[in-house]
Coordinates of C-alpha atoms in Angstrom, one line a residue:
M789 CA 2.1 8.0 -56.3
H790 CA 5.8 8.8 -56.2
A791 CA 7.3 11.8 -54.5
G792 CA 7.1 14.2 -57.5
Q793 CA 3.5 13.5 -58.1
G794 CA 2.8 14.0 -54.5
L795 CA 4.6 17.4 -54.3
T796 CA 2.5 18.4 -57.4
V797 CA -0.8 17.2 -55.7
L798 CA 0.1 19.2 -52.5
A799 CA 0.6 22.4 -54.6
D800 CA -2.7 21.9 -56.4
A801 CA -4.4 21.4 -53.0
A802 CA -2.8 24.4 -51.6
K803 CA -4.1 26.6 -54.6
L804 CA -7.5 25.1 -53.9
N805 CA -7.3 26.2 -50.3
I806 CA -6.9 29.8 -51.5
A807 CA -9.3 29.8 -54.3
G808 CA -12.0 27.4 -53.5
G809 CA -12.7 28.0 -49.8
A810 CA -10.8 27.0 -46.7
S811 CA -12.8 24.0 -45.5
I812 CA -12.6 22.3 -49.1
G813 CA -9.0 23.2 -49.4
R814 CA -8.0 21.8 -46.1
A815 CA -9.8 18.5 -46.8
S816 CA -8.1 18.2 -50.2
L817 CA -4.7 19.2 -48.8
A818 CA -5.0 16.6 -46.1
Q819 CA -6.1 13.8 -48.4
A820 CA -3.1 14.5 -50.6
M821 CA -0.7 14.6 -47.6
H822 CA -2.1 11.3 -46.4
S823 CA -1.7 9.7 -49.8
L824 CA 2.0 10.9 -50.0
A825 CA 2.6 9.8 -46.5
D826 CA 1.5 6.2 -47.3
Q827 CA 4.4 6.0 -49.8
I828 CA 7.2 7.5 -47.6
P829 CA 9.4 4.7 -46.2
T830 CA 11.9 5.0 -43.4
V831 CA 15.4 5.6 -44.6
Q832 CA 18.4 5.8 -42.2
I833 CA 22.1 4.9 -42.5
E834 CA 23.2 2.3 -40.1
P835 CA 26.8 3.4 -39.3
G836 CA 27.8 -0.2 -38.4
F837 CA 29.6 -1.2 -35.1
A838 CA 32.2 -3.4 -33.9
A839 CA 32.6 -5.0 -30.5
V840 CA 34.6 -7.5 -28.6
T841 CA 33.0 -10.0 -26.3
P842 CA 34.6 -10.8 -22.9
D843 CA 36.2 -14.0 -24.4
G844 CA 37.9 -12.1 -27.1
A845 CA 35.4 -12.8 -30.0
V846 CA 35.0 -9.8 -32.4
F847 CA 31.7 -9.2 -34.0
G848 CA 29.9 -6.3 -35.8
A849 CA 28.1 -5.0 -38.9
P850 CA 29.2 -2.8 -41.6
P851 CA 27.4 0.5 -42.5
R852 CA 24.3 0.1 -44.7
L853 CA 21.3 1.9 -46.1
A854 CA 18.3 0.8 -44.4
I855 CA 14.9 1.4 -46.2
G856 CA 11.7 0.4 -44.6
E857 CA 8.4 -0.4 -46.1
P858 CA 6.3 2.2 -48.0
G859 CA 4.3 4.1 -45.4
S860 CA 6.7 3.3 -42.5
G861 CA 8.2 6.7 -42.7
G862 CA 5.0 8.7 -43.1
H863 CA 4.0 9.2 -39.5
T864 CA 5.0 12.9 -39.2
L865 CA 3.2 13.7 -42.4
H866 CA 0.0 11.8 -41.3
S867 CA 0.0 13.9 -38.2
I868 CA 0.3 17.0 -39.9
A869 CA -2.5 16.2 -42.3
E870 CA -4.8 15.2 -39.4
R871 CA -4.2 18.8 -37.8
V872 CA -4.9 20.3 -41.3
D873 CA -8.1 18.4 -41.7
A874 CA -9.3 19.0 -38.1
P875 CA -12.1 21.3 -37.7
R876 CA -11.2 24.7 -36.0
V877 CA -13.1 24.4 -32.8
E878 CA -11.9 26.1 -29.7
A879 CA -12.3 23.7 -26.8
A880 CA -11.4 23.9 -23.2
V881 CA -8.2 22.3 -22.5
P882 CA -7.9 20.5 -19.2
P883 CA -5.0 21.4 -16.9
V884 CA -1.9 19.3 -17.3
A885 CA -1.1 17.2 -14.5
S886 CA 1.8 18.0 -12.2
H887 CA 4.4 15.3 -11.5
V888 CA 3.8 16.3 -7.8
D889 CA 0.6 14.8 -6.4
V890 CA -1.1 17.7 -4.8
H891 CA -3.9 17.3 -2.3
P892 CA -6.8 19.6 -3.4
T893 CA -7.2 21.0 0.1
S894 CA -3.7 21.9 0.3
P895 CA -2.4 25.1 -1.2
T896 CA 1.0 23.7 -1.9
P897 CA 2.4 20.2 -2.5
G898 CA 3.9 18.3 0.4
S899 CA 7.7 18.5 0.8
Y900 CA 9.4 15.3 0.6
V901 CA 13.3 14.5 1.0
A902 CA 14.6 11.7 -1.2
A903 CA 15.4 8.6 0.9
P904 CA 18.8 6.9 0.2
A905 CA 18.7 4.4 -2.7
G906 CA 20.1 1.6 -0.5
G907 CA 21.2 -1.9 -1.6
A908 CA 22.5 -2.8 -5.0
H909 CA 19.3 -2.9 -6.9
S910 CA 15.8 -1.8 -7.2
V911 CA 14.0 -5.0 -7.9
T912 CA 13.6 -6.6 -4.3
P913 CA 12.2 -9.4 -2.5
D914 CA 8.4 -9.2 -2.0
A915 CA 9.0 -5.8 -0.8
A916 CA 7.7 -6.6 2.6
T917 CA 10.0 -7.9 5.4
P918 CA 9.3 -9.2 8.9
D919 CA 11.4 -7.5 11.5
G920 CA 15.0 -9.0 11.1
A921 CA 14.1 -11.1 8.1
R922 CA 14.3 -10.6 4.2
P923 CA 13.1 -13.3 2.0
S924 CA 14.5 -14.0 -1.3
G925 CA 12.9 -13.4 -4.8
S926 CA 12.1 -10.4 -7.2
P927 CA 8.6 -9.3 -7.4
S928 CA 7.6 -6.2 -9.5
D929 CA 4.4 -4.6 -8.3
G930 CA 2.8 -1.5 -9.6
A931 CA -0.8 -0.8 -10.6
I932 CA -3.2 -0.5 -13.5
P933 CA -5.3 2.5 -14.6
D934 CA -8.2 3.6 -12.5
G935 CA -11.5 3.4 -14.3
A936 CA -10.0 3.0 -17.7
S937 CA -8.3 0.4 -19.9
A938 CA -4.8 0.9 -21.4
D939 CA -6.3 2.0 -24.6
G940 CA -8.1 4.9 -22.9
T941 CA -11.5 3.5 -23.2
A942 CA -13.9 3.0 -20.2
N943 CA -13.5 -0.2 -18.1
D944 CA -16.6 -1.0 -16.0
A945 CA -14.5 -3.7 -14.1
V946 CA -12.1 -1.1 -12.7
G947 CA -12.7 1.9 -10.6
S948 CA -15.9 0.9 -8.8
V949 CA -14.8 2.2 -5.4
G950 CA -18.0 1.3 -3.4
P951 CA -19.7 3.1 -0.5
P952 CA -17.7 4.7 2.3
A953 CA -16.2 2.3 4.8
D954 CA -18.5 1.7 7.9
P955 CA -16.8 1.5 11.3
V956 CA -15.6 -2.0 12.4
V957 CA -15.2 -3.6 15.6
M958 CA -11.6 -4.3 16.6
A959 CA -10.3 -7.3 18.4
D960 CA -9.9 -5.0 21.6
G961 CA -13.6 -4.0 21.4
T962 CA -13.1 -0.5 20.1
L963 CA -14.8 0.9 17.0
Y964 CA -12.5 1.9 14.0
T965 CA -13.5 3.8 10.9
P966 CA -11.1 2.8 8.0
E967 CA -9.5 5.9 6.5
L968 CA -7.7 4.3 3.4
S969 CA -10.7 2.3 1.8
D970 CA -11.1 2.8 -1.9
A971 CA -14.0 5.3 -1.0
G972 CA -11.6 7.2 1.4
I973 CA -8.7 7.3 -1.1
S974 CA -11.1 8.4 -3.9
A975 CA -12.7 11.2 -1.5
A976 CA -9.2 12.5 -0.9
G977 CA -9.4 14.2 -4.3
Y978 CA -6.2 12.7 -6.0
S979 CA -6.2 12.3 -9.7
S980 CA -5.6 8.9 -11.0
F981 CA -3.1 8.0 -13.5
Y982 CA -5.5 7.7 -16.4
E983 CA -7.4 10.9 -15.3
S984 CA -4.2 12.8 -15.7
L985 CA -2.9 11.0 -18.7
P986 CA -5.0 12.7 -21.5
A987 CA -3.8 16.1 -20.8
V988 CA -0.2 15.0 -20.6
L989 CA -0.4 13.2 -23.8
D990 CA -2.0 16.1 -25.5
K991 CA 0.7 18.5 -24.4
A992 CA 3.4 15.9 -25.6
G993 CA 1.6 15.5 -28.9
V994 CA 1.4 11.7 -28.4
S995 CA -1.7 9.6 -29.1
M996 CA -3.0 6.9 -26.8
Q997 CA -2.0 4.4 -29.4
E998 CA 1.6 5.7 -29.5
F999 CA 1.7 5.9 -25.8
R1000 CA 0.8 2.2 -25.5
H1001 CA 3.5 1.3 -28.1
L1002 CA 6.2 3.3 -25.8
V1003 CA 5.2 1.6 -22.6
E1004 CA 4.7 -1.9 -23.9
S1005 CA 8.0 -2.0 -25.9
P1006 CA 11.3 -3.3 -24.5
V1007 CA 13.3 0.1 -23.9
A1008 CA 16.1 -1.3 -26.0
S1009 CA 13.7 -1.2 -29.0
L1010 CA 12.9 2.4 -28.8
T1011 CA 14.5 5.2 -30.8
R1012 CA 16.3 8.0 -28.8
H1013 CA 13.4 10.1 -29.7
E1014 CA 10.9 7.8 -28.3
M1015 CA 13.0 7.3 -25.1
S1016 CA 12.8 11.0 -24.7
Q1017 CA 9.1 11.1 -25.1
L1018 CA 8.5 8.4 -22.6
I1019 CA 10.8 10.0 -20.0
D1020 CA 9.1 13.4 -20.4
I1021 CA 5.6 11.7 -20.1
R1022 CA 6.6 9.8 -17.0
D1023 CA 8.0 12.9 -15.4
S1024 CA 4.7 14.8 -16.0
L1025 CA 2.4 12.3 -14.4
P1026 CA 1.4 11.9 -10.7
S1027 CA 3.8 9.5 -9.3
P1028 CA 4.4 7.3 -6.2
D1029 CA 7.6 9.1 -5.5
N1030 CA 5.7 12.1 -4.5
T1031 CA 2.3 11.4 -3.1
G1032 CA 0.4 11.5 0.1
H1033 CA -0.6 7.7 0.2
L1034 CA 1.2 4.7 -0.9
Q1035 CA 0.3 0.9 -1.2
K1036 CA 2.4 -2.1 -1.1
T1037 CA 1.2 -5.7 -2.1
I1038 CA 2.4 -8.3 0.3
P1039 CA 2.4 -12.2 -0.1
F1040 CA -0.5 -14.3 1.2
E1041 CA 1.7 -16.1 3.6
Q1042 CA 2.8 -12.8 5.2
A1043 CA -0.6 -11.6 5.7
E1044 CA -1.5 -15.0 7.1
A1045 CA 1.2 -14.7 9.6
I1046 CA -0.1 -11.3 10.8
I1047 CA -3.6 -12.8 11.1
E1048 CA -2.3 -15.8 13.1
G1049 CA -0.1 -13.7 15.3
K1050 CA 3.1 -15.3 14.4
Q1051 CA 6.3 -13.7 15.5
P1052 CA 8.1 -11.5 14.6
P1053 CA 5.1 -9.4 13.2
L1054 CA 5.6 -7.7 10.0
Q1055 CA 7.3 -4.3 10.7
G1056 CA 8.8 -3.0 7.6
L1057 CA 8.4 -2.6 3.9
Q1058 CA 10.6 -2.6 0.8
G1059 CA 10.5 -2.8 -2.9
F1060 CA 8.0 -1.5 -5.5
V1061 CA 4.9 0.5 -4.4
A1062 CA 1.9 2.2 -6.1
R1063 CA -0.4 5.0 -5.5
P1064 CA -3.7 3.6 -4.0
V1065 CA -5.8 5.9 -6.3
D1066 CA -4.4 4.0 -9.2
T1067 CA -5.7 0.6 -8.1
L1068 CA -9.2 1.5 -7.0
G1069 CA -11.7 -1.2 -7.7
M1070 CA -9.4 -3.8 -9.2
T1071 CA -9.9 -7.5 -8.9
T1072 CA -7.0 -9.9 -8.1
Q1073 CA -6.6 -10.7 -11.8
Q1074 CA -6.3 -7.0 -12.6
L1075 CA -3.7 -6.4 -9.8
H1076 CA -1.7 -9.5 -10.8
D1077 CA -1.5 -8.2 -14.5
A1078 CA -0.9 -4.6 -13.7
L1079 CA 1.4 -4.8 -10.9
G1080 CA 3.6 -7.3 -12.8
L1081 CA 3.3 -10.1 -10.4
N1082 CA 4.0 -12.8 -12.9
Y1083 CA 7.8 -13.1 -12.5
P1084 CA 9.2 -16.6 -12.3
G1085 CA 8.4 -18.4 -9.1
S1086 CA 5.8 -15.7 -8.3
K1087 CA 3.8 -16.6 -5.2
Y1088 CA 1.1 -14.2 -6.4
T1089 CA 0.5 -16.2 -9.6
S1090 CA -0.1 -19.4 -7.4
D1091 CA -2.5 -17.4 -5.1
L1092 CA -4.5 -16.1 -8.2
A1093 CA -4.9 -19.7 -9.5
A1094 CA -6.0 -20.9 -6.1
R1095 CA -8.4 -17.8 -5.8
R1096 CA -6.8 -16.6 -2.7
P1097 CA -7.3 -12.9 -1.9
Y1098 CA -4.4 -10.4 -2.4
F1099 CA -3.2 -8.4 0.4
D1100 CA -1.9 -4.8 0.5
V1101 CA -0.6 -2.4 3.1
R1102 CA -1.9 1.1 2.7
F1103 CA -0.2 4.0 4.4
E1104 CA 0.4 7.6 4.6
T1105 CA 3.8 8.4 3.2
P1106 CA 6.3 9.1 6.0
S1107 CA 7.6 12.5 6.2
G1108 CA 11.0 12.9 4.8
V1109 CA 10.8 9.5 3.0
H1110 CA 9.6 8.6 -0.5
P1111 CA 10.4 5.9 -3.1
S1112 CA 12.6 6.5 -6.1
V1113 CA 11.5 6.0 -9.8
P1114 CA 12.9 2.7 -11.4
D1115 CA 13.7 4.3 -14.6
S1116 CA 17.5 4.2 -14.6
A1117 CA 17.6 1.8 -17.5
I1118 CA 15.8 4.1 -20.0
R1119 CA 17.7 7.2 -18.9
W1120 CA 21.0 5.5 -19.2
L1121 CA 20.1 4.2 -22.6
H1122 CA 18.9 7.6 -23.8
D1123 CA 21.9 9.5 -22.2
A1124 CA 25.0 7.2 -22.5
V1125 CA 24.7 4.7 -25.3
P1126 CA 26.4 5.9 -28.5
D1127 CA 24.4 6.6 -31.7
N1128 CA 26.1 3.7 -33.6
I1129 CA 24.4 1.3 -31.2
V1130 CA 21.0 3.1 -30.6
N1131 CA 20.6 3.4 -34.4
I1132 CA 21.0 -0.3 -35.1
T1133 CA 17.6 -1.3 -36.8
D1134 CA 17.5 -5.1 -35.6
T1135 CA 16.4 -5.1 -32.1
T1136 CA 18.2 -8.4 -31.2
A1137 CA 21.5 -7.1 -32.5
R1138 CA 21.0 -3.6 -30.7
T1139 CA 20.3 -5.6 -27.4
T1140 CA 23.4 -7.6 -27.8
A1141 CA 25.3 -4.4 -28.7
I1142 CA 24.1 -2.8 -25.6
K1143 CA 25.1 -5.6 -23.3
V1144 CA 28.6 -5.8 -24.8
F1145 CA 29.0 -2.1 -24.5
W1146 CA 28.0 -2.0 -20.7
D1147 CA 30.1 -5.2 -20.0
G1148 CA 33.1 -3.6 -21.7
L1149 CA 32.9 -0.4 -19.7
P1150 CA 35.9 -0.1 -17.1
G1151 CA 35.0 -0.3 -13.4
P1152 CA 35.4 3.4 -12.7
Q1153 CA 33.0 4.4 -15.4
K1154 CA 30.4 2.1 -14.2
D1155 CA 30.8 3.4 -10.8
I1156 CA 30.1 6.8 -12.2
F1157 CA 27.1 5.6 -14.0
E1158 CA 25.7 3.7 -10.9
A1159 CA 26.0 7.0 -9.0
R1160 CA 23.9 8.9 -11.8
Y1161 CA 21.6 6.1 -12.5
P1162 CA 20.9 4.1 -9.4
S1163 CA 20.9 0.3 -9.7
I1164 CA 21.6 0.6 -13.4
G1165 CA 24.0 -2.5 -13.2
F1166 CA 21.0 -4.6 -11.8
D1167 CA 18.3 -3.1 -13.6
L1168 CA 19.7 -2.9 -17.1
P1169 CA 19.6 -6.9 -17.7
K1170 CA 16.1 -7.0 -16.4
A1171 CA 14.9 -4.2 -18.7
L1172 CA 16.7 -5.7 -21.8
S1173 CA 15.1 -9.0 -21.3
L1174 CA 11.5 -7.8 -20.9
D1175 CA 9.0 -10.5 -21.9
T1176 CA 5.9 -12.2 -20.4
E1177 CA 8.0 -13.9 -17.8
N1178 CA 10.0 -10.7 -16.8
P1179 CA 7.6 -7.8 -16.3
F1180 CA 10.3 -5.2 -15.3
R1181 CA 10.1 -2.4 -18.0
G1182 CA 12.8 -0.1 -16.7
S1183 CA 10.8 3.0 -17.7
G1184 CA 9.1 3.7 -14.4
F1185 CA 6.0 1.9 -15.3
S1186 CA 4.8 -1.2 -13.8
G1187 CA 2.8 -4.2 -15.2
T1188 CA 2.5 -6.7 -18.0
G1189 CA 1.3 -6.1 -21.4
S1190 CA -1.4 -3.3 -21.5
G1191 CA -1.6 -3.0 -17.8
F1192 CA 0.4 -0.3 -16.4
V1193 CA 0.7 2.8 -14.0
P1194 CA 3.7 4.8 -12.8
E1195 CA 5.6 2.7 -10.1
G1196 CA 8.0 3.7 -7.4
T1197 CA 10.5 1.7 -5.5
F1198 CA 12.2 1.8 -2.0
G1199 CA 14.7 -0.8 -3.4
Q1200 CA 16.4 -2.8 -0.6
T1201 CA 16.1 0.1 1.7
R1202 CA 13.6 -1.2 4.2
I1203 CA 11.1 1.5 5.8
D1204 CA 9.4 1.1 9.0
I1205 CA 5.6 0.5 8.5
P1206 CA 4.1 4.0 10.0
N1207 CA 1.5 4.2 12.7
G1208 CA -1.9 4.1 11.3
A1209 CA -1.2 1.8 8.4
E1210 CA -4.0 -0.5 7.3
L1211 CA -4.0 -4.0 5.9
W1212 CA -6.5 -4.7 3.3
R1213 CA -7.5 -7.8 1.4
T1214 CA -8.9 -8.0 -2.0
L1215 CA -11.2 -10.8 -3.0
P1216 CA -11.2 -12.3 -6.6
D1217 CA -14.3 -10.3 -7.5
G1218 CA -12.5 -7.0 -6.3
T1219 CA -14.4 -6.6 -3.1
R1220 CA -11.9 -5.0 -0.5
E1221 CA -12.2 -5.7 3.3
I1222 CA -10.1 -4.2 6.1
V1223 CA -8.1 -6.7 8.1
G1224 CA -6.2 -4.8 10.6
V1225 CA -4.5 -1.6 11.7
F1226 CA -0.8 -1.2 12.6
G1227 CA 0.1 0.8 15.7
R1228 CA 3.4 2.2 16.8
S1229 CA 3.1 4.6 19.5
D1230 CA 6.9 4.7 20.1
P1231 CA 8.9 5.1 17.0
S1232 CA 12.0 3.3 18.6
A1233 CA 9.9 0.2 19.7
P1234 CA 8.3 -2.5 17.5
G1235 CA 4.7 -1.9 16.6
T1236 CA 1.8 -4.4 16.7
W1237 CA -1.2 -5.2 14.4
L1238 CA -4.7 -4.9 15.7
L1239 CA -7.0 -7.0 13.8
V1240 CA -10.6 -6.6 13.0
D1241 CA -13.1 -8.7 15.2
V1242 CA -14.7 -10.7 12.2
T1243 CA -17.6 -12.0 14.4
R1244 CA -18.7 -8.7 15.8
S1245 CA -18.0 -6.8 12.6
G1246 CA -19.9 -9.3 10.4
A1247 CA -17.0 -9.7 8.0
V1248 CA -16.1 -12.8 6.2
A1249 CA -13.3 -14.8 7.8
V1250 CA -10.1 -13.0 7.0
V1251 CA -7.9 -15.5 5.3
R1252 CA -9.8 -18.7 4.5

């Protein structure tokens, strides 16, 4: 069917809609629209570009008319057709999630003051540092959906929070009831990422499949419109940058040092964090994939292979401090990169042109961009090279492949572990056990970790 025939069919279907009954007419009209959409290609003019590499070489491409495969440009018409053919049933629409994570018992969301970005970049070492020490490396941890897979279907392996935590006997003989167990976090009433996502996508007019495409694609391959969609969705979701509880995964060796009482004890955290409600019931494999812990040289990957537990510190967000959203890369690409680069069809050529464009900017201009898009100079190369060995997306979402949730980061700014923070371990099957509680009675003095007495509490040995 060519375009002229398609328009004729559409006209006939419209007449049928009037003369033959609304439901029959809608079905015929929708069928005709789908048929026409199957033949529409993408058509765009690539304006071409020219660039000079730092060594003086000139490269580029002339303007050309780029025509895609039949059907590649029919997305909008398909969407309209689906709406035309949809039954007219009034249904209750769930409330759209706010970007602010509101506790159900509080009349208003908590007030938080942005912490300074700190450091030169937001991808930081292990994000957990002992007092006076900062190890090298660059992990990326976030979280995966609670109770659902990335395609929106139920996932029985994720989201099983278990019964409320029983009191445990601590090493000093006192009883302690964990406050930040999976059951405790679930009972707090926060909506998980995937509980909030359907209403957000519905408001944005984006399907789950389209959303997966947006998140899983390298940001440099997205059109400007797709970047805008992903930014708006990310801004509408509950996020680690404004929530009551946070969670930071720490390496096995750091947890082991806490348990063995090595000095100095862990006092501060930095780097990427997630909301605990977005990681409920996960196994170590799910945490590894969803937190993007597969970066080169990752200790978490070797821990996973050895079937060691994962450890995380859960804590209430300190007053006046919250992480930032690591989405400078996609925002800069959307706002600052010229059309003649963004419109390049070939992703490899577009990525190269973006790198050349950034490298060619004068120092003062880069400084302006760094102020507006924190850590862009460090984050951009990472985001442009997204692959199975580099999980940093640069869009504010964590994870590898289809595992993702909103992530936050403290960058290289170290925050003191707050009083009452809990250290939890996750076994390969997803079982969670509390390991210890952090106490800091004097904010100006170092804190201490009080461990669970595994003998009197009946718990399994903590590390081995």
